[in-house]
CSV table of C-alpha atoms in Angstrom, one decimal:
chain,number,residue,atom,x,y,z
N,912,UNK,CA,127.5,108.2,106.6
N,913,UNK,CA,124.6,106.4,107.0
N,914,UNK,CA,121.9,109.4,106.5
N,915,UNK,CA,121.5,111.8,103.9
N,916,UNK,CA,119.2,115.4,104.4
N,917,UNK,CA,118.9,116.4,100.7
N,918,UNK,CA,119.7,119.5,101.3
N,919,UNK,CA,122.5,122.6,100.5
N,920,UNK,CA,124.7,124.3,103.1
N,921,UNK,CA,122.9,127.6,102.4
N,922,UNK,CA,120.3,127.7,105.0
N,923,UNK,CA,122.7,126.8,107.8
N,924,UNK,CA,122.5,129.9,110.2
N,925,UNK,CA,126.4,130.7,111.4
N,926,UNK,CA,127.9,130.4,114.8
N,927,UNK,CA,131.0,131.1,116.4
N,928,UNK,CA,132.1,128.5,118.2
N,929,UNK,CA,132.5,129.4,122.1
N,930,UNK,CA,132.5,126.8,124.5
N,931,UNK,CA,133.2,123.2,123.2
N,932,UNK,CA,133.1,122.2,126.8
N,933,UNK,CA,130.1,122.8,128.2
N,934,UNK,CA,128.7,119.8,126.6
N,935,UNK,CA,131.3,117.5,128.6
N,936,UNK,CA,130.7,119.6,132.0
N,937,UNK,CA,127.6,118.6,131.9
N,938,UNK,CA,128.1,115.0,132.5
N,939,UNK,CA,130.4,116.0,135.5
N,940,UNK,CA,127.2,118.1,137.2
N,941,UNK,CA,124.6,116.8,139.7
N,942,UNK,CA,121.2,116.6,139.0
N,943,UNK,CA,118.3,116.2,141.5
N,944,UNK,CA,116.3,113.6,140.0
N,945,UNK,CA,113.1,111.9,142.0
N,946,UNK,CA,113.4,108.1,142.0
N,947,UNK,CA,110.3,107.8,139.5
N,948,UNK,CA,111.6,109.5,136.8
N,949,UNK,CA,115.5,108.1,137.1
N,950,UNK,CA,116.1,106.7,133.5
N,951,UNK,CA,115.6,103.0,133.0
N,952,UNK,CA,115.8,101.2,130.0
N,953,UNK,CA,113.1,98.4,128.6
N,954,UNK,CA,112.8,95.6,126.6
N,955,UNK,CA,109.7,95.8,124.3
N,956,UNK,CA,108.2,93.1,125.5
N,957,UNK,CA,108.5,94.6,129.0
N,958,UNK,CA,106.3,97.7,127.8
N,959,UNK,CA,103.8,95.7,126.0
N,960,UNK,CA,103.2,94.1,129.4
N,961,UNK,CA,100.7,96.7,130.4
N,962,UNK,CA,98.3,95.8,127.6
N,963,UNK,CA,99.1,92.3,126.6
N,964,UNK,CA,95.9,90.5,126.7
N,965,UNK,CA,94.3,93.5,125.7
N,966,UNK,CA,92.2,94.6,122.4
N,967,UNK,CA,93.3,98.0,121.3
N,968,UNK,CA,91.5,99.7,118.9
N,969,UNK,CA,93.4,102.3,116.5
N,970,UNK,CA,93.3,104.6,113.9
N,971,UNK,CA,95.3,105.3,110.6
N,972,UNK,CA,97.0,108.4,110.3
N,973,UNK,CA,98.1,109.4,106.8
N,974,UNK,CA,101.2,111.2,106.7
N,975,UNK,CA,101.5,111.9,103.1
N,976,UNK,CA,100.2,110.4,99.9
N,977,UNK,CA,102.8,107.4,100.4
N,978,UNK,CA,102.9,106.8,104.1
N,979,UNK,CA,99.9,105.7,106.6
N,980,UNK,CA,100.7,104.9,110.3
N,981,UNK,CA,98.6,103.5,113.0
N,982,UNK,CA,98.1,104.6,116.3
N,983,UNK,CA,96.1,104.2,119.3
N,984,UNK,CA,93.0,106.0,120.0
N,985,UNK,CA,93.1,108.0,122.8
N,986,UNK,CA,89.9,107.1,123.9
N,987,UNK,CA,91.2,103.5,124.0
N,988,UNK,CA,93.9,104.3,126.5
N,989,UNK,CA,91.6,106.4,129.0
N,990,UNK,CA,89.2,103.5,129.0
N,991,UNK,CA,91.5,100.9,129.9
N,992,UNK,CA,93.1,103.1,132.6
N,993,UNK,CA,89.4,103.7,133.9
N,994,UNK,CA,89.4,99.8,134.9
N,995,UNK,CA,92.9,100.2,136.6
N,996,UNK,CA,93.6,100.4,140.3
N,997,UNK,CA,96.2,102.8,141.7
N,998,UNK,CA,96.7,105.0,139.3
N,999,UNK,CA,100.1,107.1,139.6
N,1000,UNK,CA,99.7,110.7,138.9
N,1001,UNK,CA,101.1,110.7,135.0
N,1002,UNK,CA,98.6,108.0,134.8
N,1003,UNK,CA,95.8,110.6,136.6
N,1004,UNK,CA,96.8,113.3,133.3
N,1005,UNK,CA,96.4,110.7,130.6
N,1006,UNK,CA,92.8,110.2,132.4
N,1007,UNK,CA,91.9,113.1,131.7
N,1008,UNK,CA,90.8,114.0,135.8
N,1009,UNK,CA,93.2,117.0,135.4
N,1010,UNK,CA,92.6,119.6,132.6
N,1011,UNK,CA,96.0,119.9,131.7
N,1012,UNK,CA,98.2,119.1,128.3
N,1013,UNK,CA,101.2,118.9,129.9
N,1014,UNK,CA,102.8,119.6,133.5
N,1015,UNK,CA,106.3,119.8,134.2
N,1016,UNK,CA,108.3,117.1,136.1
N,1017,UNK,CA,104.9,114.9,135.5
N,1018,UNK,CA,103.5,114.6,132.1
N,1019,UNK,CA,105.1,116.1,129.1
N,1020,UNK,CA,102.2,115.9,126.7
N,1021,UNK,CA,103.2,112.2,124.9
N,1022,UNK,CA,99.7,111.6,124.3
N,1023,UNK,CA,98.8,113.9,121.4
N,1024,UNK,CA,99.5,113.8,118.2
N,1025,UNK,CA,101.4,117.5,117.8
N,1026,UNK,CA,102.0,118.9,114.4
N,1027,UNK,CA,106.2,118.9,114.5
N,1028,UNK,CA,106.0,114.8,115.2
N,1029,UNK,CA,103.9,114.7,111.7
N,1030,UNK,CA,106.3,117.4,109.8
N,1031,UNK,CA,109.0,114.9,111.8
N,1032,UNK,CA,108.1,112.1,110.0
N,1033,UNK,CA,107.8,114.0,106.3
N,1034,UNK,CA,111.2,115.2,106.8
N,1035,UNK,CA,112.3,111.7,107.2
N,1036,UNK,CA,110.4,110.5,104.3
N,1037,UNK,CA,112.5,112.5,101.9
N,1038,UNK,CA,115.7,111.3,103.3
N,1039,UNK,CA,118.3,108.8,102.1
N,1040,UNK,CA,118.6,106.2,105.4
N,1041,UNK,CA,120.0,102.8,105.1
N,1042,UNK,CA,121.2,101.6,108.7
N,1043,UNK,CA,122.6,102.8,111.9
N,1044,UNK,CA,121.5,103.9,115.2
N,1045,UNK,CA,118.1,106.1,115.9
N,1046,UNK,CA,116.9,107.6,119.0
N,1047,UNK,CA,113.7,109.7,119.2
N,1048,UNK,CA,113.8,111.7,122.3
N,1049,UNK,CA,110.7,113.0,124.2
N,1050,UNK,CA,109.0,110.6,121.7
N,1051,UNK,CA,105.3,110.7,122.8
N,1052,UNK,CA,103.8,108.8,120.5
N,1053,UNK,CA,107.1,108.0,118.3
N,1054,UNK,CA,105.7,108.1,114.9
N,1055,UNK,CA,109.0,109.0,113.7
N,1056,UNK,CA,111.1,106.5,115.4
N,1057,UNK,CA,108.3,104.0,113.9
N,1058,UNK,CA,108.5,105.2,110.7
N,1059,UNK,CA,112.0,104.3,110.8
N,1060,UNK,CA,111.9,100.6,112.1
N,1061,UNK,CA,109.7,100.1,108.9
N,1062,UNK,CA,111.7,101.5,106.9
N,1063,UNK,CA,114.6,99.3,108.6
N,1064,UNK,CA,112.9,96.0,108.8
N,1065,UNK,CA,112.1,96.6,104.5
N,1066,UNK,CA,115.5,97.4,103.6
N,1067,UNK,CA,116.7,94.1,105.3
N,1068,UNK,CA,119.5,96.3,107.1
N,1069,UNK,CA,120.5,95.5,110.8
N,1070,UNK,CA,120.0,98.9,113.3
N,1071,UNK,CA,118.9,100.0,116.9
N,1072,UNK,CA,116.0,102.0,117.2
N,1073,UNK,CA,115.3,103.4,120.9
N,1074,UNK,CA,112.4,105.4,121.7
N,1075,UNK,CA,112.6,107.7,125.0
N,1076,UNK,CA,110.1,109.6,127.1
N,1077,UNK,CA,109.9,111.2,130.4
N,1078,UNK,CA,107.2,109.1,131.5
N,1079,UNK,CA,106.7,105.3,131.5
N,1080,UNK,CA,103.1,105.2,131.4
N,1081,UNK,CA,103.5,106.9,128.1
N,1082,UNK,CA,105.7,104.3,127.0
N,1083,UNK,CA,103.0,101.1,127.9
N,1084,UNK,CA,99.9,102.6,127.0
N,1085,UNK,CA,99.9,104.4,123.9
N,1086,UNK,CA,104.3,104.2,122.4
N,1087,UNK,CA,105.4,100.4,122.7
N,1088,UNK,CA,101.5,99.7,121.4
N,1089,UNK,CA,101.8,102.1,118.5
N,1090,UNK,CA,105.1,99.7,117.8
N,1091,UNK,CA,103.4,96.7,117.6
N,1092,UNK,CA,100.3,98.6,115.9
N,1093,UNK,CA,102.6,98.9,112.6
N,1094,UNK,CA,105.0,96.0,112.5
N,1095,UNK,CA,101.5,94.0,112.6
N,1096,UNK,CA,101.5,95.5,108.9
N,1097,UNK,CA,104.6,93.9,108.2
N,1098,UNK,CA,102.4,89.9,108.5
N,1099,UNK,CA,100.5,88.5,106.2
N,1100,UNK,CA,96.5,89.1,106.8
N,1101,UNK,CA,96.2,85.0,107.3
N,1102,UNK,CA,99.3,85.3,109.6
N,1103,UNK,CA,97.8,87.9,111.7
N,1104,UNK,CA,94.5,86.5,111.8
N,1105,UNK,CA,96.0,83.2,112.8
N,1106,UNK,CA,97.4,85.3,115.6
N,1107,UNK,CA,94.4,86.7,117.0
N,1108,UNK,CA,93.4,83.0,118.1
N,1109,UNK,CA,91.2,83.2,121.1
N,1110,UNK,CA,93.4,82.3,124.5
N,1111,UNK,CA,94.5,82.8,127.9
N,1112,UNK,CA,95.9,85.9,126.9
N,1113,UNK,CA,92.8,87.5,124.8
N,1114,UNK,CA,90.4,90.1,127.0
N,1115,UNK,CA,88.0,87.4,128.4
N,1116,UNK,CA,84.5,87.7,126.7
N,1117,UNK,CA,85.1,90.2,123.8
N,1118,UNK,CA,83.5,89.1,120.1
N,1119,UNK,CA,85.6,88.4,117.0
N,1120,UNK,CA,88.5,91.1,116.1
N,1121,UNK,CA,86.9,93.9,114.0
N,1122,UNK,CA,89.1,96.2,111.8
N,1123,UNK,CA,90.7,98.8,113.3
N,1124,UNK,CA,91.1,96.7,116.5
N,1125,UNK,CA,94.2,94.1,117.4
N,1126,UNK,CA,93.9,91.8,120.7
N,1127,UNK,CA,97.3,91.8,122.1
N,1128,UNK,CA,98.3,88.2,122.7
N,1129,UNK,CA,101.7,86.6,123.7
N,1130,UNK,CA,101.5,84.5,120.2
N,1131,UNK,CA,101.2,87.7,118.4
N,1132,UNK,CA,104.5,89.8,120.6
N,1133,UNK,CA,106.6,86.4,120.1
N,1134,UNK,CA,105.9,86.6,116.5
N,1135,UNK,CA,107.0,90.2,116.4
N,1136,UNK,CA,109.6,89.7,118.6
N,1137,UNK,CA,110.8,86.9,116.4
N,1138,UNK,CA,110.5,89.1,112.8
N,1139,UNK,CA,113.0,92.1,114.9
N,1140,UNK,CA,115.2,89.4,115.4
N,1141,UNK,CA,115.3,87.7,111.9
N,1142,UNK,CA,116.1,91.4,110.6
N,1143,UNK,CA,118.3,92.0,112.9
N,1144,UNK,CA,116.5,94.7,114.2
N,1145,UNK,CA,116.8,96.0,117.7
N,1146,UNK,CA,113.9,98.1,119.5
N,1147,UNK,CA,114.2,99.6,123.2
N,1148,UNK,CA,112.8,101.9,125.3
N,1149,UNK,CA,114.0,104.2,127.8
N,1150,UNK,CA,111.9,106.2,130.7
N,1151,UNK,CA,113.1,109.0,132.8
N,1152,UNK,CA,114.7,112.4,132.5
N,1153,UNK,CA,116.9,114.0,130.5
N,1154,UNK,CA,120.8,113.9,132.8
N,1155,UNK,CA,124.0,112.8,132.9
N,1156,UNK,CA,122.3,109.7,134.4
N,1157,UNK,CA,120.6,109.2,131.0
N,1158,UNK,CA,123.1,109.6,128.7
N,1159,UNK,CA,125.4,107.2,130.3
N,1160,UNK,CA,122.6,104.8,130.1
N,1161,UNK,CA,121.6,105.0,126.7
N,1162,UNK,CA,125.2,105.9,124.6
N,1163,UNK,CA,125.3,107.3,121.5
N,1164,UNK,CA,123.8,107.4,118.3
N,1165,UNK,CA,124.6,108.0,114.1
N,1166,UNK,CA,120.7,109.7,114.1
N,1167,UNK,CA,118.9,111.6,117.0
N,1168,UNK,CA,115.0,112.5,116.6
N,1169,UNK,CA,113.0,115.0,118.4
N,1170,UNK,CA,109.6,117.2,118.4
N,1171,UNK,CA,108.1,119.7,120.5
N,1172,UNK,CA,111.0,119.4,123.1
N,1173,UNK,CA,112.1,122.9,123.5
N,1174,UNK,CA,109.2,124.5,124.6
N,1175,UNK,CA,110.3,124.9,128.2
N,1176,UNK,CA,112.9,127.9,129.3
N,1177,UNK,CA,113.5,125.4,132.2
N,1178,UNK,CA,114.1,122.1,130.8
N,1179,UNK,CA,116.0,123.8,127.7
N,1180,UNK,CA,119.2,123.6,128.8
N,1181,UNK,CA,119.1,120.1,130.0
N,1182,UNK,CA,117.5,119.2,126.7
N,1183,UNK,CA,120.5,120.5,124.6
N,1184,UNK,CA,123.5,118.9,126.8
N,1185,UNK,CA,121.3,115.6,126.7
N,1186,UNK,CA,121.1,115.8,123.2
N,1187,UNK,CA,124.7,117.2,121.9
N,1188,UNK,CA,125.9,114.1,124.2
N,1189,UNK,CA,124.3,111.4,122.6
N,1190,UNK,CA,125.4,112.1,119.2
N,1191,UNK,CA,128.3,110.7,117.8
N,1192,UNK,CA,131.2,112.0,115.9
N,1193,UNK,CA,129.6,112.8,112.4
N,1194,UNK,CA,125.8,111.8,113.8
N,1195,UNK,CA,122.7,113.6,112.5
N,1196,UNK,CA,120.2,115.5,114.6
N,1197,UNK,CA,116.8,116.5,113.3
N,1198,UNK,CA,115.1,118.9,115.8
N,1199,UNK,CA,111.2,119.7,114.9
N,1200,UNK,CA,109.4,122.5,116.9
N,1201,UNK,CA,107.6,125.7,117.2
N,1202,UNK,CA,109.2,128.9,116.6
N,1203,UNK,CA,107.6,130.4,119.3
N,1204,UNK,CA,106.2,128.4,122.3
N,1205,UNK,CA,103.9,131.4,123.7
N,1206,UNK,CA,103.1,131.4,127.2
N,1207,UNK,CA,106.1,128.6,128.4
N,1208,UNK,CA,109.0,131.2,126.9
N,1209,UNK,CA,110.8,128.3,124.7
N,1210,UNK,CA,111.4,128.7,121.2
N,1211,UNK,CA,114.0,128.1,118.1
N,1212,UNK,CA,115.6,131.5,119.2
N,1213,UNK,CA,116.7,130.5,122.8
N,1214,UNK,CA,117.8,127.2,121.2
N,1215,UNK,CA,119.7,128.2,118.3
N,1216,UNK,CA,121.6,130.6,121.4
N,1217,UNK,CA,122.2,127.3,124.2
N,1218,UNK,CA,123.0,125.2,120.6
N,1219,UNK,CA,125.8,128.0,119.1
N,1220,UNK,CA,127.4,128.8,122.7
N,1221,UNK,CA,128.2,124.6,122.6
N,1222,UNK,CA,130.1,125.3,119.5
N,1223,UNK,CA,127.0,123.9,117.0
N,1224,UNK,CA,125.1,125.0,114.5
N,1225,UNK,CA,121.6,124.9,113.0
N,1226,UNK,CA,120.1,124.0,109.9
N,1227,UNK,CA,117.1,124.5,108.4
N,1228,UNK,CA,115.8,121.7,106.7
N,1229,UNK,CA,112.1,122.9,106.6
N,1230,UNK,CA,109.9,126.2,107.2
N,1231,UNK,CA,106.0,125.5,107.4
N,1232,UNK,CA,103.7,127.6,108.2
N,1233,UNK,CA,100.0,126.3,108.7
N,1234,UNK,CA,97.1,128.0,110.2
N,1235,UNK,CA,99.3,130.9,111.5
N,1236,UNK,CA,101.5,128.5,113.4
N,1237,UNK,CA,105.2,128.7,112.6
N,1238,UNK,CA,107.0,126.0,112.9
N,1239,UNK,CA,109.9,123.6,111.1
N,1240,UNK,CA,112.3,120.9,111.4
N,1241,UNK,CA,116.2,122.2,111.8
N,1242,UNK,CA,119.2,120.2,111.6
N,1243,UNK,CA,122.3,120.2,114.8
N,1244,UNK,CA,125.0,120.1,113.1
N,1245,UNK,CA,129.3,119.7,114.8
């Protein structure tokens, strides 16, 4: 197996196994699924289309003592959708018109930075990966899943990294640019600089490139583009909702990522079936969450119950607690 968790078979929590085929009925059901959130699948370079010619400006976030990652300011992202026409209404949330973190069926929050994506990503840093197949579901701002494309493209291994959200404009403004944020770590300074070159694709009467800001040109995505492929390396993205629709779109994987995904009684169920059927024979699944989601009814309780009643199990692979919140990464285990 291509993933190792470090850790002993004495925290898993024990279930009978009951129904084995509920996780294959699912793919028989119908779902009702509105035409803007069917899942589609992107190249990278189709995602960085939103942005390319574009200066971001980002920020580093440190993760531990050993592990920085950059992302884009939020700011950033409501600034360039403030000079956009025809907004759609996910695009309306990320604005910042509405009041609302998240609302269901329209925005699920992928803008913020929330504490499980960050204990996510720790939990990964202590684990033994080498190659295989990733995919971070719900993945916002997919820290994790970037984490991991480093950590593939240094270890000179060939693997598939796909990074999925409900919403699209999550994907373009803030998840494929956090992509390219961090493999532009992976160039020399000169190399990058030599990229930044003023042309037809650079924002049209900015200054010079400061730190802490990257002018997305085509030059600069070709490069990138060209480094994934050297390594063998292969980055997608995939919009839409969770369905039968989405897994027979996207397959199955040796590694499936998620945070802050079960907070919804409603979209629980869904979440579980989605995720049981993407992972293959012998796979790994790291889920990251909240205990206890007050106020939306979701939880580690209901999901350890849909989870066990499939014929799973949990693990837990690590119990924080931090400023009264309760919360931990647990493993899905066949």
């Amino acid at each position: 197996m291509s993933f190792s968790f470090g850790f002993s078979e004495e925290g898993e929590i024990n279930a009978p196994k009951v129904d084995t085929n509920a996780v294959k009925a699912f793919m028989d059901s119908k779902m009702d699924i509105s035409p803007d959130f069917m899942p589609k699948k992107y190249s990278f370079r189709k995602m960085l289309q939103r942005v390319m010619g574009k200066r971001l400006t980002y920020q580093p976030l440190q993760i531990s003592a050993d592990t920085q990652l950059l992302r884009r300011e939020l700011y950033d992202v409501k600034h360039q959708l403030m000079g956009e026409d025809n907004l759609s209404a996910t695009d309306e949330l990320l604005l910042g018109t509405t009041n609302e973190d998240l609302k269901i069926a329209t925005y699920e929050g992928g803008l913020k930075a929330w504490e499980c994506m960050l204990d996510l990503t720790k939990v990964l840093e202590g684990c033994k990966w080498t190659q295989g197949s990733t995919i971070e579901l719900g993945c916002g701002q997919g820290l994790p899943a970037i984490y991991l494309i480093q950590r593939l493209l240094k270890s000179g291994n060939s693997g598939k990294v796909t990074l999925a959200d409900y919403n699209d404009s999550v994907l373009s403004l803030v998840t494929a640019p956090n992509v390219l944020l961090n493999l532009c770590n992976m160039l020399t300074v000169e190399e990058l600089s030599s990229l930044q070159s003023s042309n037809e694709d650079t924002a049209e009467g900015q200054t010079r490139v400061q730190e802490g800001e990257l002018d997305v040109t085509s030059a600069l995505v070709d490069r990138i583009e060209q480094l994934l492929q050297e390594k063998g390396v292969e980055v997608e993205f995939v919009a839409g909702a969770w369905s039968p629709e989405f897994v027979r779109l996207v397959g199955q994987y040796s590694l499936v990522l998620a945070s802050e995904t079960i907070y919804s009684l409603d979209t629980l169920p869904v979440f579980t079936n989605t995720l049981l059927n993407i992972t293959e024979a012998g796979g790994d699944v790291l889920v990251a969450a909240k205990k206890v989601y007050f106020g939306v009814g979701g939880g580690i309780h209901e999901f350890e119950t849909l989870v066990t009643e499939r014929g799973w199990s949990l693990d837990v692979v690590a119990d924080i607690e931090d400023a009264g919140v309760a919360r931990g990464v647990w493993a899905v285990k066949q």
